Short mmCIF file of C-alpha atoms and ligand atoms in Angstrom, two decimals:
data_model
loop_
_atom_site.label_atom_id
_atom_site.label_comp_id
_atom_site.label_asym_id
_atom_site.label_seq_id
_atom_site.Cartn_x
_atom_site.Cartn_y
_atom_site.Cartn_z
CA UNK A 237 105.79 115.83 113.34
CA UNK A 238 101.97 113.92 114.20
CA UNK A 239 102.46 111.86 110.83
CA UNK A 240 107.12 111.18 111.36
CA UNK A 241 105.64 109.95 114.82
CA UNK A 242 102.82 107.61 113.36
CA UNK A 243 105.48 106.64 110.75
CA UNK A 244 108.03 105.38 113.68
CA UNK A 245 105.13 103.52 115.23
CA UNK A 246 103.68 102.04 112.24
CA UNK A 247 107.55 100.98 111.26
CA UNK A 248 108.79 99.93 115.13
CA UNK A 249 105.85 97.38 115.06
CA UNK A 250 106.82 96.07 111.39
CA UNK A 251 110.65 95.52 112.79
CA UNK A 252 108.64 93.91 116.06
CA UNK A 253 107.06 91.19 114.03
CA UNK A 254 109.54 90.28 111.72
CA UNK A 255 111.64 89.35 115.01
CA UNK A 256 108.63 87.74 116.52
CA UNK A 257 108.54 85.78 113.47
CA UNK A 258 111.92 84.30 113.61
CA UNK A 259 112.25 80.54 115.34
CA UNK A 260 114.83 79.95 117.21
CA UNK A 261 118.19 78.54 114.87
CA UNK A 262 116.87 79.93 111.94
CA UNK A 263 119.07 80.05 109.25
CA UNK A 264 120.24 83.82 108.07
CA UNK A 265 123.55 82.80 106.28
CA UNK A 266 124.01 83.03 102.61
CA UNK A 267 120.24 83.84 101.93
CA UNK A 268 117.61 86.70 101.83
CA UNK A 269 115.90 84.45 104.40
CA UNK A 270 115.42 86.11 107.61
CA UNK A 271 117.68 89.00 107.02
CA UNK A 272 117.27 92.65 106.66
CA UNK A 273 115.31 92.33 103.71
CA UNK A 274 113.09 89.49 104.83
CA UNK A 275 109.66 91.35 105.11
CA UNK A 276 107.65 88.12 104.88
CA UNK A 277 106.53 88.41 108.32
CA UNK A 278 105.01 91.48 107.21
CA UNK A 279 100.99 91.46 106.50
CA UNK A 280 101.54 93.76 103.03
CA UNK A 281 103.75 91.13 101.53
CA UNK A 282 101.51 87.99 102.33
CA UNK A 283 104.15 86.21 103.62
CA UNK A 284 106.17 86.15 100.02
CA UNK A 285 109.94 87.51 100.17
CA UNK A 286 110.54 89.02 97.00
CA UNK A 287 107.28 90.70 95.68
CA UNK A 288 108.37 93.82 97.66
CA UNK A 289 111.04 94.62 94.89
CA UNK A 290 110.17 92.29 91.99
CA UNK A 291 107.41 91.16 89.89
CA UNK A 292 107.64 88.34 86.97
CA UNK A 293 105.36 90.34 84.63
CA UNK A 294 104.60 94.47 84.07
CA UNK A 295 108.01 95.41 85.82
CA UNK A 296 108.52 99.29 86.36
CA UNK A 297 111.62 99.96 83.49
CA UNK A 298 112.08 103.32 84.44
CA UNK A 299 115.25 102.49 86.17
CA UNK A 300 117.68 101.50 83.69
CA UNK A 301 118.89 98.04 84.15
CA UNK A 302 116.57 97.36 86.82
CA UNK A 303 115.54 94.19 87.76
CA UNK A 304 112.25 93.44 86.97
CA UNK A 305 111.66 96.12 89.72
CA UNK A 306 108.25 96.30 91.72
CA UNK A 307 108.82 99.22 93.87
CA UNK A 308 107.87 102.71 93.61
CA UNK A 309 111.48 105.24 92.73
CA UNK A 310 112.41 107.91 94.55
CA UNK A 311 112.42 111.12 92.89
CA UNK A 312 114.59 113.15 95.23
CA UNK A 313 117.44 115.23 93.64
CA UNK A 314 120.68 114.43 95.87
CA UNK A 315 123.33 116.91 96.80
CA UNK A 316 125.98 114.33 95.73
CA UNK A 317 129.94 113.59 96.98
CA UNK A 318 132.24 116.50 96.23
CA UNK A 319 136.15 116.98 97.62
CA UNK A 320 138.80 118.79 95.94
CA UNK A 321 140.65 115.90 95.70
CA UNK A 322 137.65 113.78 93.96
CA UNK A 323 138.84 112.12 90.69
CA UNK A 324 135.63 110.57 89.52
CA UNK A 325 132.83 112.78 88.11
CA UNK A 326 129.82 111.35 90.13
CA UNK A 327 126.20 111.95 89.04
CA UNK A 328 122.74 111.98 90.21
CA UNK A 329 122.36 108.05 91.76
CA UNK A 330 121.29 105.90 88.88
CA UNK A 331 121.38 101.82 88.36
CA UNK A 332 120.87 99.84 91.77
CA UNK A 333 121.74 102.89 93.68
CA UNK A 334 118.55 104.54 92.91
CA UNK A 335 116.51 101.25 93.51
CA UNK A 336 118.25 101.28 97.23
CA UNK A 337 117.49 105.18 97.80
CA UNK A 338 113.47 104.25 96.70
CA UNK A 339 113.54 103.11 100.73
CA UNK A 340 116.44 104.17 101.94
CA UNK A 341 116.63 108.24 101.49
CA UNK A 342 112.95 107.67 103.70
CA UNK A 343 110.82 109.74 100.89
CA UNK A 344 109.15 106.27 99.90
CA UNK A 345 107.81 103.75 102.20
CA UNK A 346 108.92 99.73 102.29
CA UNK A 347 105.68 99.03 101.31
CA UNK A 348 104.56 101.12 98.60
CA UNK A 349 104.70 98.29 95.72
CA UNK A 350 102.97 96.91 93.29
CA UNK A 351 102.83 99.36 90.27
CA UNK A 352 99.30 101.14 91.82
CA UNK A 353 101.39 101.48 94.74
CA UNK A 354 98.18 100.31 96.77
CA UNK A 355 99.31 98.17 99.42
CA UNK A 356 100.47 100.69 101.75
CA UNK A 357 102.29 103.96 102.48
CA UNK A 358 103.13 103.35 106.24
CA UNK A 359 106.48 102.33 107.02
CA UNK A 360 109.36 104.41 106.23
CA UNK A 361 113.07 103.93 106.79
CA UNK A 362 114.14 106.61 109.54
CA UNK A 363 117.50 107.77 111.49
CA UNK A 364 120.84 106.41 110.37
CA UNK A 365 119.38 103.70 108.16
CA UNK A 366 117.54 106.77 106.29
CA UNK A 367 121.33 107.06 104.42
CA UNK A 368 120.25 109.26 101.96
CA UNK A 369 117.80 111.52 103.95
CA UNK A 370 119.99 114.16 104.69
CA UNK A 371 122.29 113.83 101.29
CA UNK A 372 124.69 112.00 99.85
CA UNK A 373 127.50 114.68 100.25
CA UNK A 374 128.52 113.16 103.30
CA UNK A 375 128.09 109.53 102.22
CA UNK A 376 130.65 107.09 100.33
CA UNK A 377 130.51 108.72 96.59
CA UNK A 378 128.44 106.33 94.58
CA UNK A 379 127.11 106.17 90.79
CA UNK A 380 130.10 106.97 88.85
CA UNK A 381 132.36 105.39 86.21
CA UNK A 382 135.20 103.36 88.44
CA UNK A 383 137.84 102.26 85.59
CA UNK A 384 141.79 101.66 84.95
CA UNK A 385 141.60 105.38 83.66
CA UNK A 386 140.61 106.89 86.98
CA UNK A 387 142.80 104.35 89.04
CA UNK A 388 145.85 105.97 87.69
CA UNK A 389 144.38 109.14 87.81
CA UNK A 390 144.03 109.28 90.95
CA UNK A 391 147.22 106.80 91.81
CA UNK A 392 146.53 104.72 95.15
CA UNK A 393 143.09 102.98 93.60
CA UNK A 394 143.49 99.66 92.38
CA UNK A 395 142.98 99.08 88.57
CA UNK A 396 139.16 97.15 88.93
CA UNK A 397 140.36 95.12 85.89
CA UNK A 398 143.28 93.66 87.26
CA UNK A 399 142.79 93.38 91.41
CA UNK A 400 140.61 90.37 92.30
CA UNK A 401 138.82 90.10 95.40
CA UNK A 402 136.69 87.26 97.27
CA UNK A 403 133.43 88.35 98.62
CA UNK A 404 130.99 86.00 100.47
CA UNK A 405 131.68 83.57 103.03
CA UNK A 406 130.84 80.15 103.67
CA UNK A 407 129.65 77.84 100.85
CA UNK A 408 128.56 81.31 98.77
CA UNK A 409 131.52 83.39 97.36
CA UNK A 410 132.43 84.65 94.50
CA UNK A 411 136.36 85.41 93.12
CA UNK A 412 136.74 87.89 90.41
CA UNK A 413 137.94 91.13 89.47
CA UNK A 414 136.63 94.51 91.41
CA UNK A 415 134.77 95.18 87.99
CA UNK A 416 133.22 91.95 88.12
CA UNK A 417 132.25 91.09 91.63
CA UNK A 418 131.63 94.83 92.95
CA UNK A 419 130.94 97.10 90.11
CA UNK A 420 127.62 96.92 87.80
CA UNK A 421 128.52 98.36 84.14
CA UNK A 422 131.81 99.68 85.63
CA UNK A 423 130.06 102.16 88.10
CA UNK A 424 130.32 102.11 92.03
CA UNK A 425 126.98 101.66 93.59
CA UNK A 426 125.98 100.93 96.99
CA UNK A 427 125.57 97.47 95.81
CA UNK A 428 129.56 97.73 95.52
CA UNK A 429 129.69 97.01 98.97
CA UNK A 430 126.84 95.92 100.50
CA UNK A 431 125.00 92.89 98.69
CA UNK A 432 121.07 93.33 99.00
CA UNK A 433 120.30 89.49 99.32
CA UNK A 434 122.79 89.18 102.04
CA UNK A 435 124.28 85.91 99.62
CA UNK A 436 127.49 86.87 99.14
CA UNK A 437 128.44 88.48 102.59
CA UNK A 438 131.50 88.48 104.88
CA UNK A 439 129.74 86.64 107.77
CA UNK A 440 126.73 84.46 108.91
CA UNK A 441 125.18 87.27 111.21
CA UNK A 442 126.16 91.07 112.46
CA UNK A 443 127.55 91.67 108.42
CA UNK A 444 125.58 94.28 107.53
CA UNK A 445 125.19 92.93 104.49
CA UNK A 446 129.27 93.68 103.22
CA UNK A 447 130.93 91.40 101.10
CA UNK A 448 134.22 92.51 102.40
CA UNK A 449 134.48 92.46 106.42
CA UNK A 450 135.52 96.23 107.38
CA UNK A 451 137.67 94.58 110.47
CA UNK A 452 141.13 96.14 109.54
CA UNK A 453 139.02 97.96 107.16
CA UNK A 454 139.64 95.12 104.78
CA UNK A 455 137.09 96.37 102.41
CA UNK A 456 138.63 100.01 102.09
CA UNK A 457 141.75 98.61 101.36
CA UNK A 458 140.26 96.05 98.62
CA UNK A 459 139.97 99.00 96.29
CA UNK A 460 141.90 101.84 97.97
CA UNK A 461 146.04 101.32 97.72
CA UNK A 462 146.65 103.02 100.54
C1 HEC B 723 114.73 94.82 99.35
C2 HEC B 723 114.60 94.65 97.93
C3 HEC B 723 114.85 93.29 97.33
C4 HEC B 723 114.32 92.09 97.68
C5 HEC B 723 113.35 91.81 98.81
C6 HEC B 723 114.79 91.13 96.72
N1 HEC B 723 115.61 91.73 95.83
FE1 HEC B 723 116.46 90.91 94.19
N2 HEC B 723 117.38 92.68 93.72
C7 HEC B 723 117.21 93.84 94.42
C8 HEC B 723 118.06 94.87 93.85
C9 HEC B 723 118.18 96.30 94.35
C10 HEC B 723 118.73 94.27 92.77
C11 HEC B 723 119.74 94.94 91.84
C12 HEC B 723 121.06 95.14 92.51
C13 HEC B 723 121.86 93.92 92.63
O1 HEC B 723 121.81 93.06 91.74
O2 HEC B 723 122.61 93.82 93.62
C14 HEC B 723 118.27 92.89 92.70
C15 HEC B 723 118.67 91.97 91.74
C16 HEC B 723 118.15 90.68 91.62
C17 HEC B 723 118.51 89.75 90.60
C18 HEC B 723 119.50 89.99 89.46
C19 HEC B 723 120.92 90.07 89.97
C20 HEC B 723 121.30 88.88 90.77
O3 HEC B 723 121.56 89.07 91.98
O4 HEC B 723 121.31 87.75 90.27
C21 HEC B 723 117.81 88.60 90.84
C22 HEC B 723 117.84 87.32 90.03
C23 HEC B 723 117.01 88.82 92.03
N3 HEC B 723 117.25 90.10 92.48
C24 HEC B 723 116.17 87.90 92.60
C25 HEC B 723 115.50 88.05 93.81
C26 HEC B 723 114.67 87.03 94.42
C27 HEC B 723 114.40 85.67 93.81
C28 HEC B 723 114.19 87.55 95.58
C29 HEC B 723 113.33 86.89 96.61
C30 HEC B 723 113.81 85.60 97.13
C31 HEC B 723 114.73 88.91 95.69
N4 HEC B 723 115.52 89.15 94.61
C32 HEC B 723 114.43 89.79 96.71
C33 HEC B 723 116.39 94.04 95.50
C34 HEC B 723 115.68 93.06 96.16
C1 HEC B 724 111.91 97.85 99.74
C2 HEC B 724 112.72 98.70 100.54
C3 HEC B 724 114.22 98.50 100.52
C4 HEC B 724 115.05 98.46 99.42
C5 HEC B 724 114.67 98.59 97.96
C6 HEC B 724 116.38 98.28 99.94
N1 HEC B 724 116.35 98.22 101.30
FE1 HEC B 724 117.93 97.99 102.56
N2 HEC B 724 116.69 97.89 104.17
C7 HEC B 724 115.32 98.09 104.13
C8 HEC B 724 114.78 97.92 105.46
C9 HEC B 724 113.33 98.09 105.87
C10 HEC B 724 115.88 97.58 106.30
C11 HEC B 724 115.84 97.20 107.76
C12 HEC B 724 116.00 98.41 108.62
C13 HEC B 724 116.02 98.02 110.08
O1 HEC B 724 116.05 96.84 110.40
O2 HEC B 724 116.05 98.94 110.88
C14 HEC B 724 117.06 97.59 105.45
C15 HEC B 724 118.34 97.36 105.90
C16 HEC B 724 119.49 97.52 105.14
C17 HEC B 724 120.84 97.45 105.64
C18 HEC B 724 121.26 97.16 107.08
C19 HEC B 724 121.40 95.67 107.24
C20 HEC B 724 121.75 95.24 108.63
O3 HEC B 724 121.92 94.03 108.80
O4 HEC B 724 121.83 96.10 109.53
C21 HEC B 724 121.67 97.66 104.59
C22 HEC B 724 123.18 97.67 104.60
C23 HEC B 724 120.84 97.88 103.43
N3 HEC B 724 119.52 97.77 103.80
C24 HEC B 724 121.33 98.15 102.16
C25 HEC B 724 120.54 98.18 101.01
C26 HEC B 724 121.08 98.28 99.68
C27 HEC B 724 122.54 98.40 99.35
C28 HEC B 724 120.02 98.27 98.82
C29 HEC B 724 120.04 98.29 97.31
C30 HEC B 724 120.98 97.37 96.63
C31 HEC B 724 118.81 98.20 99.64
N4 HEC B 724 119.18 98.13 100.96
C32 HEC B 724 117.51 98.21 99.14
C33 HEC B 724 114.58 98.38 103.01
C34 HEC B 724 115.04 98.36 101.70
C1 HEC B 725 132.29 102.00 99.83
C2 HEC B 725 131.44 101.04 100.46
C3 HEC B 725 130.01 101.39 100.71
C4 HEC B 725 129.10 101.94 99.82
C5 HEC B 725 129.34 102.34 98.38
C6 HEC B 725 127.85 102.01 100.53
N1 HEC B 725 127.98 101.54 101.80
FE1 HEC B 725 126.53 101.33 103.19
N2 HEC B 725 127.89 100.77 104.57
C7 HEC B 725 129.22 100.54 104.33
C8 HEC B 725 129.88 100.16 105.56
C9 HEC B 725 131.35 99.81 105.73
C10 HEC B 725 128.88 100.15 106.56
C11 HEC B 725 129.06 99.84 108.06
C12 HEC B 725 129.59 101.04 108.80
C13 HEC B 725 128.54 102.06 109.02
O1 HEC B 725 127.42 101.74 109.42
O2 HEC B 725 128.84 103.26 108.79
C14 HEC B 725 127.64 100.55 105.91
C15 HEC B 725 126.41 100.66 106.55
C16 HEC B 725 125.20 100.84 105.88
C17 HEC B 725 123.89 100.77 106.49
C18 HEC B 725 123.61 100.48 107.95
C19 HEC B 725 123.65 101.79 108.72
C20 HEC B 725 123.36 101.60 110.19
O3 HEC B 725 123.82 102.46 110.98
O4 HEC B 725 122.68 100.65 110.55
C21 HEC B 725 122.96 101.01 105.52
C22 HEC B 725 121.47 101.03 105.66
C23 HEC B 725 123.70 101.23 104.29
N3 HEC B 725 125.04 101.13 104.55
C24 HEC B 725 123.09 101.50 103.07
C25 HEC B 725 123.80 101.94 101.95
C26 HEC B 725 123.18 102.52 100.77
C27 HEC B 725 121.70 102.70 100.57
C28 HEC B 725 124.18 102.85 99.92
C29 HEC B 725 124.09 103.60 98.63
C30 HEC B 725 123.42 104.91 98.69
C31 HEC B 725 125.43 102.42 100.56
N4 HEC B 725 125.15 101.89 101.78
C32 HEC B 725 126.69 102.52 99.97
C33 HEC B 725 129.85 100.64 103.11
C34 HEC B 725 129.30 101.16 101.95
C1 HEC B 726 134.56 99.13 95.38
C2 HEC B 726 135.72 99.99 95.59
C3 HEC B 726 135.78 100.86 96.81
C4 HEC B 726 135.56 100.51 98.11
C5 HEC B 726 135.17 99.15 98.65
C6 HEC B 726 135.77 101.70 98.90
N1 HEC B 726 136.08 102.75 98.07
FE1 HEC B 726 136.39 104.65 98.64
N2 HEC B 726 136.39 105.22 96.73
C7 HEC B 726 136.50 104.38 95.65
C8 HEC B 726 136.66 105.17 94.45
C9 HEC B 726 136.84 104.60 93.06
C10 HEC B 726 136.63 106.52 94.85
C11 HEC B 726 136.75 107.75 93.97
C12 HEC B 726 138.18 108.29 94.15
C13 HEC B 726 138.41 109.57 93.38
O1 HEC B 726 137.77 109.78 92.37
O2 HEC B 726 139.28 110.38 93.79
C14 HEC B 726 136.46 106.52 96.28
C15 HEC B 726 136.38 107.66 97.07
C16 HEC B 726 136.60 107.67 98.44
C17 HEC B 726 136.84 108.85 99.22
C18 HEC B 726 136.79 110.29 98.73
C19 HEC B 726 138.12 110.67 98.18
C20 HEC B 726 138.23 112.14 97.85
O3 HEC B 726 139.22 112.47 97.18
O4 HEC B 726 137.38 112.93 98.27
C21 HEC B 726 137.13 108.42 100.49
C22 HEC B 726 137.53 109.28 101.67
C23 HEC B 726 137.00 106.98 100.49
N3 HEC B 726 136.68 106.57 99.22
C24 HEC B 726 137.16 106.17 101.58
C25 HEC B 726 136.77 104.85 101.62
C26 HEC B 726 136.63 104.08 102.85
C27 HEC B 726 136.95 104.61 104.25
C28 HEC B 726 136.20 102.86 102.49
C29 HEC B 726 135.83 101.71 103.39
C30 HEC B 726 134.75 101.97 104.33
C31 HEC B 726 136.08 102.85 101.04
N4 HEC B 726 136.43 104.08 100.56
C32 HEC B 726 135.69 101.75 100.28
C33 HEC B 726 136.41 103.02 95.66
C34 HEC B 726 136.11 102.27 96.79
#
């Protein structure tokens, strides 16, 4: 309890100067900049954007397919989606789903980077943020083949081959299939919906990094026929 309540400190005054460190008008659409995922403003990062998740040289390829990844991975074993209605066989996260759970299930801190893992071990994700803390079994199913075969399987999900969608907003967005703008090797992942460098995102501010709105729940019905 001592060390969750020197975590929320320790993280409460990261989120404080990250907002301190904001001028006024700054620009947050279409770019990393400034966004959720800014931690520039924090002293572990030096003031760089990107070094919290990627390095140019001696990337971590334990994650397959990950890019050139700098973080430390989770190694938490999920309870994962399960209805009886579930068509899709999903799996223990893998891809960009398990780079997103390495801070987001709140077993590894924001900044524990850098291969020793030696710039710090003091601010961890917490409360509904913390998505995968408490198991995925009552999140979104995630990590698991999304394809023509289990659209008509299952009968009111759009073929990802065939249904385009927009995402982004703006000057930034992208037109393609589901497949291609959404899925990554054919699989749902939580970078499905949300897009991690808040580029290619339904609004300027307030999106939560979706690059389909939810008003109407727009980006429900971009996959699910119902
Ligand atoms: C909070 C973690 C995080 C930060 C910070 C971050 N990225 Fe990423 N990046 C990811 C993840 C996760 C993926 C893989 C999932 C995806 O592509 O959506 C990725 C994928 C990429 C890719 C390959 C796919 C693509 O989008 O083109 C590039 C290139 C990239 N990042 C560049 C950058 C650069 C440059 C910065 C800094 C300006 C940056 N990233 C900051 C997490 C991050
Ligand atoms: C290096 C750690 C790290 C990684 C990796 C990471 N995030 Fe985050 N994420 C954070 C932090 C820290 C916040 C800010 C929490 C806050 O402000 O309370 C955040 C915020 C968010 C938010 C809320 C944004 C908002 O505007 O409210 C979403 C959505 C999100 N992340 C999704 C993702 C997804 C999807 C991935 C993988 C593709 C990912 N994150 C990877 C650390 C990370
Ligand atoms: C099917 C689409 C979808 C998938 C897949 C998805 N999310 Fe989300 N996520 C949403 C929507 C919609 C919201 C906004 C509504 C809400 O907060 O419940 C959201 C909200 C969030 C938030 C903000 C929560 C808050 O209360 O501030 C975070 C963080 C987040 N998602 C992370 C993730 C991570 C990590 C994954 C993968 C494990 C993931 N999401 C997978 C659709 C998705
Ligand atoms: C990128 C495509 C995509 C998006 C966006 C999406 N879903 Fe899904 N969703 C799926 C797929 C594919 C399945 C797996 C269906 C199956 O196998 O039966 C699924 C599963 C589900 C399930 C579980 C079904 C069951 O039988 O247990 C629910 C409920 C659901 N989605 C609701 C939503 C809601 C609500 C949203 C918007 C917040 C949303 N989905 C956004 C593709 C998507």
């Amino acid at each position: 309890m001592k060390s969750l309540a020197l975590n929320l400190k320790l993280y409460l005054a990261g989120a404080v100067l990250t907002i301190s460190g904001l001028t006024a008008g700054q620009v947050w659409a279409e770019t990393i900049t400034g966004s959720a995922h800014d931690f520039s403003g924090r002293t572990y990062t030096g003031g760089q954007i990107c070094v919290t998740c990627h390095t140019p040289h001696r990337s971590d390829v334990s994650v397959t397919d990950a890019p050139l990844w700098n973080h430390e991975n989770t190694v938490e074993v999920y309870t994962v989606y399960d209805s009886p209605s579930l068509d899709a066989t999903v799996s223990q996260p893998g891809g960009a789903s398990k780079l997103c759970l390495s801070c987001h299930d709140g077993s590894i801190a924001v900044d524990s980077f850098g291969g020793t893992q030696s710039a710090g071990n003091t601010e961890f994700l917490i409360g509904p943020k913390a998505v995968g803390a408490d198991g995925l079994n009552n999140d979104h199913p995630i990590s698991f083949t999304y394809d023509s075969t289990l659209a008509s399987t299952d009968g009111a999900l759009f073929d990802p081959s065939v249904k385009t969608v927009t995402i982004g907003s703006g000057a930034k967005t992208k037109t393609g299939t589901i497949a291609e703008v959404m899925l990554s090797n054919g699989n749902l992942q939580c970078s499905s919906c949300h897009d991690v460098h808040n580029n290619f995102t339904y609004a300027q501010t307030g999106s939560r990094l979706l690059k389909v709105t939810d008003a109407g729940s727009a980006i429900c019905l971009t996959c699910h026929d119902k």
